[in-house]
Coordinates of C-alpha atoms in Angstrom, one line a residue:
X15 CA 76.2 63.0 53.8
X16 CA 73.9 65.9 53.1
X17 CA 71.6 66.4 56.1
X18 CA 69.5 69.6 56.3
X19 CA 67.2 71.4 58.7
X20 CA 65.2 70.0 61.6
X21 CA 61.8 69.6 60.0
X22 CA 61.4 65.8 60.1
X23 CA 60.7 64.1 63.4
X24 CA 57.7 61.8 62.8
X25 CA 56.5 59.3 60.2
X26 CA 53.3 60.7 58.8
X27 CA 53.1 58.4 55.8
X28 CA 54.8 55.1 55.0
X29 CA 55.3 52.7 52.2
X30 CA 55.7 48.9 52.4
X31 CA 58.9 47.1 51.4
X32 CA 57.1 45.8 48.3
X33 CA 56.1 49.2 47.1
X34 CA 57.4 51.4 44.2
X35 CA 58.8 53.9 46.8
X36 CA 60.8 51.1 48.5
X37 CA 62.2 50.2 45.1
X38 CA 63.2 53.8 44.4
X39 CA 65.0 54.0 47.8
X40 CA 66.6 50.5 47.9
X41 CA 67.7 50.6 44.3
X42 CA 68.9 54.3 44.2
X43 CA 69.8 55.4 41.6
X44 CA 67.1 53.2 40.1
X45 CA 68.5 50.1 38.5
X46 CA 72.0 51.5 38.0
X47 CA 73.4 49.6 35.1
X48 CA 70.6 47.1 35.7
X49 CA 72.4 45.7 38.7
X50 CA 69.7 46.1 41.4
X51 CA 68.1 43.0 42.9
X52 CA 65.2 44.7 44.6
X53 CA 63.7 41.6 46.1
X54 CA 67.0 40.6 47.7
X55 CA 67.4 44.1 49.2
X56 CA 63.8 44.1 50.5
X57 CA 64.4 40.7 52.1
X58 CA 67.6 42.1 53.7
X59 CA 65.7 45.1 55.1
X60 CA 63.0 42.8 56.5
X61 CA 65.7 40.5 58.1
X62 CA 67.1 43.3 60.2
X63 CA 63.7 44.5 61.4
X64 CA 62.5 47.1 58.9
X65 CA 58.7 47.1 58.4
X66 CA 58.1 50.1 56.2
X67 CA 59.8 53.2 54.8
X68 CA 58.7 56.6 55.9
X69 CA 57.9 59.0 53.1
X70 CA 59.4 62.4 54.1
X71 CA 62.6 64.2 55.0
X72 CA 64.5 67.4 54.2
X73 CA 66.4 66.1 51.2
X74 CA 64.8 65.7 47.8
X75 CA 65.8 62.9 45.3
X76 CA 65.2 65.0 42.2
X77 CA 67.1 62.5 40.1
X78 CA 64.4 59.9 40.5
X79 CA 61.3 61.8 41.8
X80 CA 60.7 65.4 42.8
X81 CA 58.2 64.1 45.4
X82 CA 60.5 61.7 47.1
X83 CA 62.3 63.0 50.2
X84 CA 64.8 61.3 52.5
X85 CA 66.8 62.2 55.6
X86 CA 70.2 62.4 53.9
X87 CA 72.0 61.6 50.7
X88 CA 75.7 61.1 50.1
X89 CA 78.1 59.7 47.5
X90 CA 77.9 56.2 49.2
X91 CA 74.4 56.0 50.4
X92 CA 71.0 57.3 51.4
X93 CA 69.5 57.6 54.8
X94 CA 65.7 57.2 55.2
X95 CA 63.4 57.1 58.2
X96 CA 61.8 53.7 58.7
X97 CA 59.4 51.9 61.0
X98 CA 61.2 49.0 62.6
X99 CA 60.0 46.9 65.5
X100 CA 57.3 49.4 66.3
X101 CA 59.6 52.4 66.5
X102 CA 61.0 55.2 64.3
X103 CA 64.5 54.4 63.2
X104 CA 66.9 55.3 60.4
X105 CA 68.1 53.1 57.6
X106 CA 71.3 53.8 55.6
X107 CA 71.2 52.1 52.2
X108 CA 74.3 51.6 50.1
X109 CA 73.8 53.3 46.7
X110 CA 73.9 51.1 43.7
X111 CA 76.6 53.2 42.1
X112 CA 78.8 53.3 45.3
X113 CA 82.4 52.4 44.9
X114 CA 82.2 50.3 48.0
X115 CA 80.9 46.7 47.8
X116 CA 79.8 46.8 51.4
X117 CA 79.0 49.2 54.2
X118 CA 79.5 46.6 56.9
X119 CA 82.7 48.2 58.1
X120 CA 80.9 51.5 58.7
X121 CA 78.3 49.6 60.7
X122 CA 81.1 48.1 62.9
X123 CA 82.6 51.5 63.4
X124 CA 79.2 52.9 64.4
X125 CA 78.8 50.1 66.9
X126 CA 82.1 50.9 68.5
X127 CA 81.3 54.7 68.5
X128 CA 77.9 54.1 70.1
X129 CA 79.5 52.3 73.1
X130 CA 81.1 55.6 74.1
X131 CA 78.1 57.8 73.2
X132 CA 79.6 59.3 70.0
X133 CA 77.4 57.7 67.3
X134 CA 73.9 56.3 66.8
X135 CA 73.2 52.8 68.1
X136 CA 73.0 50.1 65.5
X137 CA 70.3 47.4 65.5
X138 CA 71.3 45.4 62.5
X139 CA 73.2 45.5 59.3
X140 CA 74.1 43.7 56.1
X141 CA 76.5 44.6 53.3
X142 CA 73.9 46.9 51.8
X143 CA 72.2 48.6 54.8
X144 CA 72.5 49.7 58.4
X145 CA 69.5 50.0 60.8
X146 CA 70.3 52.5 63.5
X147 CA 68.8 55.0 65.9
X148 CA 66.8 57.9 64.3
X149 CA 68.6 61.0 65.4
X150 CA 66.5 63.6 63.5
X151 CA 68.1 66.1 61.1
X152 CA 69.0 69.0 63.3
X153 CA 72.7 69.6 62.5
X154 CA 75.6 71.7 63.8
X155 CA 75.0 73.8 60.7
X156 CA 71.4 74.4 61.9
X157 CA 72.7 75.4 65.3
X158 CA 74.7 78.3 63.7
X159 CA 71.4 80.2 63.6
X160 CA 70.7 79.9 67.3
X161 CA 71.3 82.4 70.1
X162 CA 74.8 82.7 71.5
X163 CA 73.9 80.7 74.7
X164 CA 72.3 77.9 72.7
X165 CA 75.2 77.9 70.3
X166 CA 77.7 77.4 73.1
X167 CA 75.7 74.4 74.3
X168 CA 75.8 73.0 70.7
X169 CA 79.5 73.6 70.4
X170 CA 80.1 71.8 73.7
X171 CA 78.0 68.9 72.6
X172 CA 79.9 68.6 69.3
X173 CA 83.3 68.8 71.0
X174 CA 82.4 66.1 73.5
X175 CA 81.0 63.8 70.8
X176 CA 84.2 64.2 68.9
X177 CA 86.3 63.6 72.0
X178 CA 84.4 60.4 72.6
X179 CA 85.1 59.2 69.1
X180 CA 88.8 60.0 69.7
X181 CA 88.9 57.7 72.7
X182 CA 88.1 54.7 70.5
X183 CA 90.6 55.7 67.8
X184 CA 88.1 56.5 65.0
X185 CA 88.9 59.5 62.9
X186 CA 86.0 60.8 60.8
X187 CA 87.4 61.6 57.3
X188 CA 85.2 64.8 56.9
X189 CA 85.0 66.0 60.4
X190 CA 86.9 69.2 59.4
X191 CA 83.6 70.0 57.7
X192 CA 81.4 69.1 60.7
X193 CA 78.3 71.1 60.0
X194 CA 76.4 68.3 58.3
X195 CA 77.9 65.3 60.2
X196 CA 77.2 66.4 63.8
X197 CA 73.5 66.0 64.8
X198 CA 71.4 66.7 67.9
X199 CA 68.8 64.0 68.6
X200 CA 66.9 66.4 70.9
X201 CA 67.3 70.1 69.8
X202 CA 66.2 71.1 73.3
X203 CA 69.3 69.4 74.7
X204 CA 72.1 70.7 72.5
X205 CA 74.8 69.5 74.9
X206 CA 74.2 66.0 73.6
X207 CA 75.4 65.4 70.0
X208 CA 76.1 62.4 67.8
X209 CA 78.4 62.0 64.8
X210 CA 77.2 60.2 61.7
X211 CA 78.5 59.0 58.4
X212 CA 81.7 57.0 59.2
X213 CA 82.0 55.7 55.7
X214 CA 85.6 56.9 55.1
X215 CA 86.9 56.9 58.7
X216 CA 90.4 55.9 59.7
X217 CA 92.0 54.3 62.7
X218 CA 93.3 57.5 64.2
X219 CA 92.3 60.4 66.4
X220 CA 92.0 64.2 66.2
X221 CA 88.2 64.7 65.7
X222 CA 88.0 67.2 68.6
X223 CA 90.8 69.5 67.3
X224 CA 89.4 69.4 63.7
X225 CA 85.9 70.4 64.8
X226 CA 87.3 73.1 67.0
X227 CA 89.4 74.5 64.2
X228 CA 86.5 74.5 61.8
X229 CA 84.2 76.3 64.3
X230 CA 86.8 78.9 65.1
X231 CA 87.3 79.7 61.4
X232 CA 83.5 79.7 60.8
X233 CA 82.6 81.9 63.7
X234 CA 85.8 84.0 64.3
X235 CA 87.4 84.0 60.9
X236 CA 90.7 82.9 62.4
X237 CA 92.2 80.7 65.0
X238 CA 94.0 82.5 67.9
X239 CA 97.6 81.6 68.3
X240 CA 97.3 80.0 71.7
X241 CA 94.5 77.9 70.4
X242 CA 96.5 76.8 67.4
X243 CA 99.1 75.5 69.9
X244 CA 96.4 73.7 71.9
X245 CA 94.9 72.1 68.8
X246 CA 98.3 70.9 67.7
X247 CA 99.2 69.5 71.1
X248 CA 95.9 67.6 71.3
X249 CA 96.3 66.1 67.8
X250 CA 99.6 64.5 68.7
X251 CA 98.2 62.0 71.1
X252 CA 94.6 63.0 72.0
X253 CA 95.3 62.9 75.7
X254 CA 92.5 63.7 78.1
X255 CA 94.5 66.5 79.8
X256 CA 95.1 68.2 76.4
X257 CA 91.4 67.9 75.6
X258 CA 90.4 69.7 78.9
X259 CA 92.7 72.6 77.9
X260 CA 91.3 72.6 74.3
X261 CA 87.6 72.6 75.5
X262 CA 88.3 75.4 78.0
X263 CA 90.1 77.6 75.6
X264 CA 87.6 77.1 72.7
X265 CA 84.6 77.9 75.0
X266 CA 86.4 80.9 76.5
X267 CA 87.3 82.3 73.0
X268 CA 83.6 82.1 71.9
X269 CA 82.4 83.6 75.2
X270 CA 84.7 86.6 74.8
X271 CA 84.0 87.4 71.2
X272 CA 86.8 85.2 69.8
X273 CA 89.4 86.6 72.2
X274 CA 91.2 84.8 75.0
X275 CA 91.6 86.2 78.5
X276 CA 95.1 87.7 79.1
X277 CA 96.1 84.7 81.3
X278 CA 95.6 82.3 78.4
X279 CA 97.3 84.3 75.7
X280 CA 100.7 83.6 74.4
X281 CA 103.4 86.3 74.8
X282 CA 102.9 87.5 71.2
X283 CA 99.2 88.1 71.9
X284 CA 99.5 90.2 75.0
X285 CA 99.5 93.9 74.7

């Protein structure tokens, strides 16, 4: 799912569920092979609490309208901000050209993940859409531009969200590319992160080690040998004790310019 920036956090303009904008969103890409039953989808949205669709977001839908923006767009769905039950929430809508007949399984995974604080809370879902917490659009990729102190907080938040998802045995299929799929609902509290887009998740663990490896490659250009061993040990069973070592070593490596203190280096790394 393509999430960008942090510029959308309020619904300044909205469109009703019977509007042309609602049709563009719910039937995206518009009337693919003539298969979209717009009235059915609008009724589904209403049944789970959606009142109107917010016009705005960081991602443009150039394919249908250069003026239409949403929160996110992926191969399986769109995410738009909506007004629901008097509050700003997010709605993921299954694309008409998606290979999946339903996104209900993703909703069920999100519900499980939300119980451990790893994913947005879900308020309702159908085969075609999921209503969930609005978590903004400030991503781990956005955090790469922050100061070193703020970035450390963001890294800690990402690792702990990934660890929480590991505890319920849900492995995100694209978590090795975490920069779009880890979001911070409150950019002023970067130690709290949530993971989105569980469309292709599996029953397994290893999110924390995959995020750590991606961050090390992105920020350091390599993974120190001792950290490689730690990531491998964690991935075997995702034990809490192995996670504590992984978190400590990752944060230490970033704090010391991608180097580990002598006491944490393997024999081959000590001078």
